[in-house]
Structures are given as C-alpha cells and as structure tokens.
PDB file of C-alpha atoms in Angstrom:
ATOM      1  CA  MET W   1     -44.365 117.429 178.608  1.00  0.00           C
ATOM      2  CA  ILE W   2     -42.515 114.204 180.043  1.00  0.00           C
ATOM      3  CA  ALA W   3     -42.656 112.548 176.613  1.00  0.00           C
ATOM      4  CA  GLU W   4     -41.248 115.713 174.922  1.00  0.00           C
ATOM      5  CA  CYS W   5     -38.393 116.085 177.495  1.00  0.00           C
ATOM      6  CA  GLU W   6     -37.571 112.345 176.929  1.00  0.00           C
ATOM      7  CA  LYS W   7     -37.740 113.040 173.143  1.00  0.00           C
ATOM      8  CA  LEU W   8     -35.168 115.838 173.610  1.00  0.00           C
ATOM      9  CA  GLY W   9     -32.750 113.485 175.199  1.00  0.00           C
ATOM     10  CA  PHE W  10     -33.031 114.941 178.776  1.00  0.00           C
ATOM     11  CA  GLU W  11     -31.873 112.626 181.571  1.00  0.00           C
ATOM     12  CA  PHE W  12     -34.336 114.045 184.122  1.00  0.00           C
ATOM     13  CA  VAL W  13     -37.183 116.690 184.302  1.00  0.00           C
ATOM     14  CA  GLY W  14     -38.371 118.536 187.250  1.00  0.00           C
ATOM     15  CA  ILE W  15     -42.117 119.277 187.706  1.00  0.00           C
ATOM     16  CA  SER W  16     -42.841 122.422 189.505  1.00  0.00           C
ATOM     17  CA  ASP W  17     -46.408 123.657 189.690  1.00  0.00           C
ATOM     18  CA  HIS W  18     -47.339 126.851 191.511  1.00  0.00           C
ATOM     19  CA  SER W  19     -48.133 126.646 195.232  1.00  0.00           C
ATOM     20  CA  LYS W  20     -51.612 127.275 196.696  1.00  0.00           C
ATOM     21  CA  SER W  21     -51.508 131.079 196.834  1.00  0.00           C
ATOM     22  CA  ALA W  22     -51.131 131.398 192.984  1.00  0.00           C
ATOM     23  CA  TYR W  23     -54.630 130.225 192.690  1.00  0.00           C
ATOM     24  CA  TYR W  24     -54.922 132.257 189.487  1.00  0.00           C
ATOM     25  CA  ALA W  25     -52.182 129.917 187.925  1.00  0.00           C
ATOM     26  CA  GLY W  26     -53.723 126.691 189.281  1.00  0.00           C
ATOM     27  CA  GLY W  27     -51.659 126.518 192.353  1.00  0.00           C
ATOM     28  CA  LEU W  28     -51.837 123.319 194.059  1.00  0.00           C
ATOM     29  CA  THR W  29     -53.359 122.658 197.569  1.00  0.00           C
ATOM     30  CA  GLU W  30     -51.757 120.130 199.779  1.00  0.00           C
ATOM     31  CA  GLU W  31     -54.410 117.562 198.702  1.00  0.00           C
ATOM     32  CA  ARG W  32     -53.850 118.258 195.156  1.00  0.00           C
ATOM     33  CA  LEU W  33     -50.107 117.847 195.711  1.00  0.00           C
ATOM     34  CA  ILE W  34     -50.676 114.317 196.929  1.00  0.00           C
ATOM     35  CA  GLN W  35     -52.725 113.438 193.957  1.00  0.00           C
ATOM     36  CA  GLN W  36     -50.096 114.954 191.598  1.00  0.00           C
ATOM     37  CA  TRP W  37     -47.254 112.852 193.445  1.00  0.00           C
ATOM     38  CA  ARG W  38     -49.291 109.761 192.827  1.00  0.00           C
ATOM     39  CA  GLU W  39     -49.750 110.672 189.123  1.00  0.00           C
ATOM     40  CA  ILE W  40     -45.830 111.186 188.752  1.00  0.00           C
ATOM     41  CA  ASP W  41     -45.202 107.774 190.316  1.00  0.00           C
ATOM     42  CA  GLU W  42     -47.477 106.254 187.748  1.00  0.00           C
ATOM     43  CA  LEU W  43     -45.827 108.128 184.967  1.00  0.00           C
ATOM     44  CA  GLN W  44     -42.356 107.181 186.231  1.00  0.00           C
ATOM     45  CA  LYS W  45     -43.196 103.472 185.561  1.00  0.00           C
ATOM     46  CA  LYS W  46     -43.821 104.370 181.891  1.00  0.00           C
ATOM     47  CA  PHE W  47     -40.715 106.506 181.132  1.00  0.00           C
ATOM     48  CA  LYS W  48     -37.083 106.150 181.535  1.00  0.00           C
ATOM     49  CA  ILE W  49     -36.471 109.855 182.154  1.00  0.00           C
ATOM     50  CA  LYS W  50     -36.195 110.641 185.900  1.00  0.00           C
ATOM     51  CA  ILE W  51     -39.131 112.696 187.029  1.00  0.00           C
ATOM     52  CA  LEU W  52     -38.226 114.993 190.067  1.00  0.00           C
ATOM     53  CA  LYS W  53     -41.018 116.271 192.321  1.00  0.00           C
ATOM     54  CA  GLY W  54     -40.798 119.920 192.839  1.00  0.00           C
ATOM     55  CA  SER W  55     -42.822 123.167 193.327  1.00  0.00           C
ATOM     56  CA  GLU W  56     -42.538 126.824 192.523  1.00  0.00           C
ATOM     57  CA  VAL W  57     -43.544 128.052 196.092  1.00  0.00           C
ATOM     58  CA  ASP W  58     -44.697 131.558 196.661  1.00  0.00           C
ATOM     59  CA  ILE W  59     -42.464 133.840 198.852  1.00  0.00           C
ATOM     60  CA  LEU W  60     -45.124 135.606 200.983  1.00  0.00           C
ATOM     61  CA  PRO W  61     -44.938 139.172 201.861  1.00  0.00           C
ATOM     62  CA  ASP W  62     -43.166 138.440 205.264  1.00  0.00           C
ATOM     63  CA  GLY W  63     -40.639 136.234 203.635  1.00  0.00           C
ATOM     64  CA  SER W  64     -42.248 132.932 204.713  1.00  0.00           C
ATOM     65  CA  LEU W  65     -43.201 130.124 202.257  1.00  0.00           C
ATOM     66  CA  ASP W  66     -46.588 129.079 200.989  1.00  0.00           C
ATOM     67  CA  TYR W  67     -46.278 125.403 202.275  1.00  0.00           C
ATOM     68  CA  PRO W  68     -45.346 124.387 205.797  1.00  0.00           C
ATOM     69  CA  ASP W  69     -41.865 122.662 206.195  1.00  0.00           C
ATOM     70  CA  ASP W  70     -43.420 119.313 206.698  1.00  0.00           C
ATOM     71  CA  VAL W  71     -44.721 119.585 203.108  1.00  0.00           C
ATOM     72  CA  LEU W  72     -41.723 121.250 201.649  1.00  0.00           C
ATOM     73  CA  SER W  73     -39.512 118.526 203.079  1.00  0.00           C
ATOM     74  CA  LYS W  74     -41.180 115.965 200.747  1.00  0.00           C
ATOM     75  CA  PHE W  75     -40.181 117.641 197.509  1.00  0.00           C
ATOM     76  CA  ASP W  76     -37.053 116.704 195.552  1.00  0.00           C
ATOM     77  CA  PHE W  77     -36.615 120.468 194.941  1.00  0.00           C
ATOM     78  CA  VAL W  78     -38.165 123.764 195.816  1.00  0.00           C
ATOM     79  CA  ILE W  79     -38.076 126.940 193.626  1.00  0.00           C
ATOM     80  CA  ALA W  80     -39.005 129.916 195.807  1.00  0.00           C
ATOM     81  CA  SER W  81     -40.474 132.988 193.887  1.00  0.00           C
ATOM     82  CA  ILE W  82     -42.239 136.294 194.500  1.00  0.00           C
ATOM     83  CA  HIS W  83     -45.581 136.556 192.775  1.00  0.00           C
ATOM     84  CA  SER W  84     -47.402 139.224 194.815  1.00  0.00           C
ATOM     85  CA  LYS W  85     -46.878 142.596 196.467  1.00  0.00           C
ATOM     86  CA  PHE W  86     -44.332 143.846 194.140  1.00  0.00           C
ATOM     87  CA  LYS W  87     -44.242 147.338 195.519  1.00  0.00           C
ATOM     88  CA  MET W  88     -41.145 147.260 197.896  1.00  0.00           C
ATOM     89  CA  THR W  89     -38.215 149.199 198.777  1.00  0.00           C
ATOM     90  CA  GLU W  90     -34.857 147.502 197.769  1.00  0.00           C
ATOM     91  CA  GLU W  91     -34.261 146.777 201.518  1.00  0.00           C
ATOM     92  CA  GLU W  92     -37.694 145.161 201.861  1.00  0.00           C
ATOM     93  CA  ALA W  93     -37.453 143.104 198.501  1.00  0.00           C
ATOM     94  CA  THR W  94     -33.916 141.978 199.335  1.00  0.00           C
ATOM     95  CA  GLU W  95     -34.706 140.883 202.899  1.00  0.00           C
ATOM     96  CA  ARG W  96     -38.100 139.098 201.791  1.00  0.00           C
ATOM     97  CA  ILE W  97     -35.809 136.913 199.206  1.00  0.00           C
ATOM     98  CA  LEU W  98     -32.927 136.295 201.901  1.00  0.00           C
ATOM     99  CA  LYS W  99     -35.388 135.226 204.440  1.00  0.00           C
ATOM    100  CA  ALA W 100     -36.952 132.782 201.951  1.00  0.00           C
ATOM    101  CA  MET W 101     -33.576 131.514 200.865  1.00  0.00           C
ATOM    102  CA  ARG W 102     -32.729 130.580 204.389  1.00  0.00           C
ATOM    103  CA  ASN W 103     -35.465 128.128 204.545  1.00  0.00           C
ATOM    104  CA  PRO W 104     -33.332 124.741 204.545  1.00  0.00           C
ATOM    105  CA  TYR W 105     -35.815 123.263 201.790  1.00  0.00           C
ATOM    106  CA  VAL W 106     -35.307 125.995 199.308  1.00  0.00           C
ATOM    107  CA  THR W 107     -33.148 124.739 196.394  1.00  0.00           C
ATOM    108  CA  ILE W 108     -33.626 127.650 193.884  1.00  0.00           C
ATOM    109  CA  ILE W 109     -34.533 131.302 193.955  1.00  0.00           C
ATOM    110  CA  GLY W 110     -36.723 131.935 190.975  1.00  0.00           C
ATOM    111  CA  HIS W 111     -36.819 135.003 188.578  1.00  0.00           C
ATOM    112  CA  PRO W 112     -35.203 137.212 191.278  1.00  0.00           C
ATOM    113  CA  THR W 113     -36.401 140.578 189.976  1.00  0.00           C
ATOM    114  CA  GLY W 114     -39.936 139.538 188.866  1.00  0.00           C
ATOM    115  CA  ARG W 115     -39.477 141.623 185.710  1.00  0.00           C
ATOM    116  CA  LEU W 116     -41.603 141.022 182.583  1.00  0.00           C
ATOM    117  CA  LEU W 117     -39.612 142.595 179.628  1.00  0.00           C
ATOM    118  CA  LEU W 118     -41.535 145.378 177.836  1.00  0.00           C
ATOM    119  CA  GLY W 119     -44.311 144.758 180.370  1.00  0.00           C
ATOM    120  CA  ARG W 120     -43.225 145.248 183.976  1.00  0.00           C
ATOM    121  CA  ASP W 121     -40.232 146.537 185.781  1.00  0.00           C
ATOM    122  CA  GLY W 122     -38.743 144.210 188.362  1.00  0.00           C
ATOM    123  CA  TYR W 123     -38.931 145.100 191.913  1.00  0.00           C
ATOM    124  CA  PRO W 124     -35.670 146.675 193.390  1.00  0.00           C
ATOM    125  CA  VAL W 125     -33.357 143.975 194.768  1.00  0.00           C
ATOM    126  CA  ASN W 126     -29.741 144.025 195.805  1.00  0.00           C
ATOM    127  CA  MET W 127     -28.651 141.127 193.519  1.00  0.00           C
ATOM    128  CA  LYS W 128     -25.086 140.979 194.911  1.00  0.00           C
ATOM    129  CA  ARG W 129     -26.480 140.475 198.428  1.00  0.00           C
ATOM    130  CA  ILE W 130     -28.747 137.642 197.097  1.00  0.00           C
ATOM    131  CA  ILE W 131     -25.828 136.048 195.274  1.00  0.00           C
ATOM    132  CA  ASP W 132     -23.532 136.366 198.227  1.00  0.00           C
ATOM    133  CA  GLU W 133     -26.116 134.516 200.476  1.00  0.00           C
ATOM    134  CA  ALA W 134     -26.815 132.012 197.785  1.00  0.00           C
ATOM    135  CA  SER W 135     -23.047 131.136 197.781  1.00  0.00           C
ATOM    136  CA  LYS W 136     -22.973 130.815 201.469  1.00  0.00           C
ATOM    137  CA  LEU W 137     -25.926 128.426 201.512  1.00  0.00           C
ATOM    138  CA  GLY W 138     -25.600 126.404 198.457  1.00  0.00           C
ATOM    139  CA  VAL W 139     -28.770 127.703 196.723  1.00  0.00           C
ATOM    140  CA  ALA W 140     -29.035 127.917 192.966  1.00  0.00           C
ATOM    141  CA  ILE W 141     -30.442 130.928 191.180  1.00  0.00           C
ATOM    142  CA  GLU W 142     -32.747 130.656 188.236  1.00  0.00           C
ATOM    143  CA  PHE W 143     -32.136 132.070 184.846  1.00  0.00           C
ATOM    144  CA  ASN W 144     -35.824 132.028 183.737  1.00  0.00           C
ATOM    145  CA  ALA W 145     -35.685 131.216 180.058  1.00  0.00           C
ATOM    146  CA  ASN W 146     -39.098 132.684 179.259  1.00  0.00           C
ATOM    147  CA  PRO W 147     -38.410 135.355 176.484  1.00  0.00           C
ATOM    148  CA  HIS W 148     -40.562 137.740 178.544  1.00  0.00           C
ATOM    149  CA  ARG W 149     -38.519 137.312 181.643  1.00  0.00           C
ATOM    150  CA  LEU W 150     -34.693 136.188 181.023  1.00  0.00           C
ATOM    151  CA  ASP W 151     -34.330 136.809 184.729  1.00  0.00           C
ATOM    152  CA  ILE W 152     -31.570 136.788 186.520  1.00  0.00           C
ATOM    153  CA  ASP W 153     -30.534 139.464 184.304  1.00  0.00           C
ATOM    154  CA  TRP W 154     -27.227 138.386 182.330  1.00  0.00           C
ATOM    155  CA  ARG W 155     -25.202 141.166 183.641  1.00  0.00           C
ATOM    156  CA  PHE W 156     -25.146 139.357 187.136  1.00  0.00           C
ATOM    157  CA  ILE W 157     -24.335 135.988 185.854  1.00  0.00           C
ATOM    158  CA  ASN W 158     -20.528 136.407 185.918  1.00  0.00           C
ATOM    159  CA  TYR W 159     -20.631 137.702 189.535  1.00  0.00           C
ATOM    160  CA  ALA W 160     -22.568 134.495 190.264  1.00  0.00           C
ATOM    161  CA  LYS W 161     -20.052 132.490 188.588  1.00  0.00           C
ATOM    162  CA  LYS W 162     -17.258 133.896 190.486  1.00  0.00           C
ATOM    163  CA  LYS W 163     -18.928 133.277 193.791  1.00  0.00           C
ATOM    164  CA  GLY W 164     -19.821 129.617 192.781  1.00  0.00           C
ATOM    165  CA  VAL W 165     -23.346 129.992 192.661  1.00  0.00           C
ATOM    166  CA  LYS W 166     -25.062 127.479 190.190  1.00  0.00           C
ATOM    167  CA  ILE W 167     -27.738 128.920 187.572  1.00  0.00           C
ATOM    168  CA  SER W 168     -30.670 126.641 186.950  1.00  0.00           C
ATOM    169  CA  ILE W 169     -31.850 127.494 183.226  1.00  0.00           C
ATOM    170  CA  ASN W 170     -35.581 126.846 183.528  1.00  0.00           C
ATOM    171  CA  PRO W 171     -38.161 127.075 180.724  1.00  0.00           C
ATOM    172  CA  ASP W 172     -40.995 128.246 183.056  1.00  0.00           C
ATOM    173  CA  ALA W 173     -43.023 126.170 180.671  1.00  0.00           C
ATOM    174  CA  HIS W 174     -46.677 126.111 180.948  1.00  0.00           C
ATOM    175  CA  ALA W 175     -47.181 124.288 177.601  1.00  0.00           C
ATOM    176  CA  ILE W 176     -45.248 121.589 175.616  1.00  0.00           C
ATOM    177  CA  GLY W 177     -43.782 124.034 173.069  1.00  0.00           C
ATOM    178  CA  GLU W 178     -42.268 126.363 175.865  1.00  0.00           C
ATOM    179  CA  ILE W 179     -39.907 123.659 177.085  1.00  0.00           C
ATOM    180  CA  HIS W 180     -37.774 124.671 174.065  1.00  0.00           C
ATOM    181  CA  TYR W 181     -37.186 128.241 175.776  1.00  0.00           C
ATOM    182  CA  THR W 182     -34.350 126.475 177.580  1.00  0.00           C
ATOM    183  CA  LEU W 183     -32.421 126.033 174.504  1.00  0.00           C
ATOM    184  CA  LEU W 184     -33.564 129.260 172.813  1.00  0.00           C
ATOM    185  CA  SER W 185     -32.345 131.361 175.855  1.00  0.00           C
ATOM    186  CA  LEU W 186     -28.640 130.120 175.774  1.00  0.00           C
ATOM    187  CA  GLY W 187     -27.362 132.946 173.664  1.00  0.00           C
ATOM    188  CA  THR W 188     -28.529 135.532 176.319  1.00  0.00           C
ATOM    189  CA  ALA W 189     -27.087 133.386 179.141  1.00  0.00           C
ATOM    190  CA  ARG W 190     -23.785 133.261 177.466  1.00  0.00           C
ATOM    191  CA  LYS W 191     -23.658 136.997 177.285  1.00  0.00           C
ATOM    192  CA  GLY W 192     -23.003 136.585 181.075  1.00  0.00           C
ATOM    193  CA  MET W 193     -20.015 134.121 180.299  1.00  0.00           C
ATOM    194  CA  LEU W 194     -22.258 131.232 181.447  1.00  0.00           C
ATOM    195  CA  THR W 195     -20.802 127.879 180.654  1.00  0.00           C
ATOM    196  CA  LYS W 196     -22.045 124.187 181.203  1.00  0.00           C
ATOM    197  CA  GLU W 197     -20.004 123.773 184.338  1.00  0.00           C
ATOM    198  CA  ASP W 198     -21.991 126.823 185.929  1.00  0.00           C
ATOM    199  CA  VAL W 199     -25.416 125.319 185.019  1.00  0.00           C
ATOM    200  CA  LEU W 200     -27.313 123.116 187.693  1.00  0.00           C
ATOM    201  CA  ASN W 201     -29.434 121.307 185.154  1.00  0.00           C
ATOM    202  CA  ALA W 202     -26.505 120.648 182.781  1.00  0.00           C
ATOM    203  CA  MET W 203     -25.127 118.160 185.452  1.00  0.00           C
ATOM    204  CA  ASN W 204     -25.983 114.625 185.082  1.00  0.00           C
ATOM    205  CA  LEU W 205     -28.560 113.110 187.441  1.00  0.00           C
ATOM    206  CA  ASP W 206     -26.341 111.744 190.088  1.00  0.00           C
ATOM    207  CA  GLU W 207     -24.583 115.297 190.262  1.00  0.00           C
ATOM    208  CA  VAL W 208     -27.932 117.002 190.729  1.00  0.00           C
ATOM    209  CA  GLN W 209     -29.129 114.600 193.373  1.00  0.00           C
ATOM    210  CA  ASN W 210     -25.893 115.076 195.164  1.00  0.00           C
ATOM    211  CA  PHE W 211     -26.203 118.936 194.917  1.00  0.00           C
ATOM    212  CA  LEU W 212     -29.818 118.668 196.351  1.00  0.00           C
ATOM    213  CA  LYS W 213     -28.561 116.369 199.163  1.00  0.00           C
ATOM    214  CA  LYS W 214     -25.764 118.721 200.074  1.00  0.00           C
ATOM    215  CA  ARG W 215     -28.073 121.654 200.197  1.00  0.00           C
ATOM    216  CA  ARG W 216     -30.096 120.190 202.931  1.00  0.00           C
ATOM    217  CA  GLU W 217     -27.101 118.945 204.892  1.00  0.00           C
ATOM    218  CA  ASN W 218     -25.547 122.367 204.871  1.00  0.00           C
ATOM    219  CA  SER W 219     -28.633 124.112 206.346  1.00  0.00           C
TER     220      SER W 219
END
C-alpha cells in the first residue's frame, strides 16, 4: 500500500488499522501495535512518502475509546468510529459520538452514521450537533470514500464547510486497489460543494502536521 500511494504521488499516507475490540477485522492489541510501529519505522527508511501512524479506534457503547489515553497519545492521528451496538436513539448515538470527540487525542470522527448503502441504514444521529462540536474542538469529520458508505452524507458537507470543519476523504482501504476509492468518490463529495481547501488530506504535510498539533493544543 505504501508503494502504491507513493506511485500515485501522495506526499503522505496514514496507516490506521482497527483497534482491539474489532477482532473480526484483525484489530490490533497494544502488543501488536508496538510491532506495527516498528515495521512502519523500517518502511519509512525505504520510502520518501511520509508514513503517519494512526488507528481507527472503536467508540465503545459508553462513548469511551478502545485504547487508554497513554496509547492514544502515541499516535500521529486517531479516527474514532462506531462499529458495535447500532440500535440507539438519536440522543444516545449523538452523545456517544460527542463524548468520544471530546477525548483530546481524537483527530477525526469516522463514518458518522455507520450506514452501508443498500445494506444497512445508519443509526440516527444529529449531524448538526456533531458538526458544531467538531467546529468547536477542531476535529475533522471523515467522508468515507468506500462506495458502500460515502459517509458523511454529502448533504451535510456544506454545513460542515460553513462551520469551518475539515473533511478527511479516506478510502477505508483494506486492499491496494481500494486506495483509489479516494479519487473515485470526489464526484459525490463535490455535490456537497466540497473544495480542496475544505479537505484535510488535500493539505501539504506541514499543514496537516500543524492541524494535528493544534488539535491537541486546543484540548
């Protein structure tokens, strides 16, 4: 995947495997994380592209995160996402995400409705409250580019723009070919009036690192 991203001309790439509760998706224990970080350090010696160490961390039913803060603090970025207990009221789902977002190490809220197009409805969530809080905290919101998700829904992108919330277009790639989802999804993102200036990962590396630094300083 690193080689493919470098071939595509990307300046940086983020590695964000699932956290330990997502065992069904190969989620990483703390011990396996350490091993992955060592592997990334070795790969960094071989590639010019900057490799950022991240994780897609499960938001647990009570809104807490799947790793403790002493682990979260070691990542370059953290995507917080719901992958379990989807049967919630709008208030429960919204508060669950808001609590996770308030953790100072959370950088991005992933696929905020959890929907799978033509497969599973998203859980009810008050997206404007999520966006308002993201604006306050300096948290980005993912536009998951997997064609089965396309989540955040494009109809909320313009509201996020107006609130100054950065959108992170992520391929959710579990295979090399899926990296291209990032590019294939742009037409849908543009329906929400998304422009390059609104996209976190359209920034250059220095700008992204400043964004990540500012997020932690604001917490």
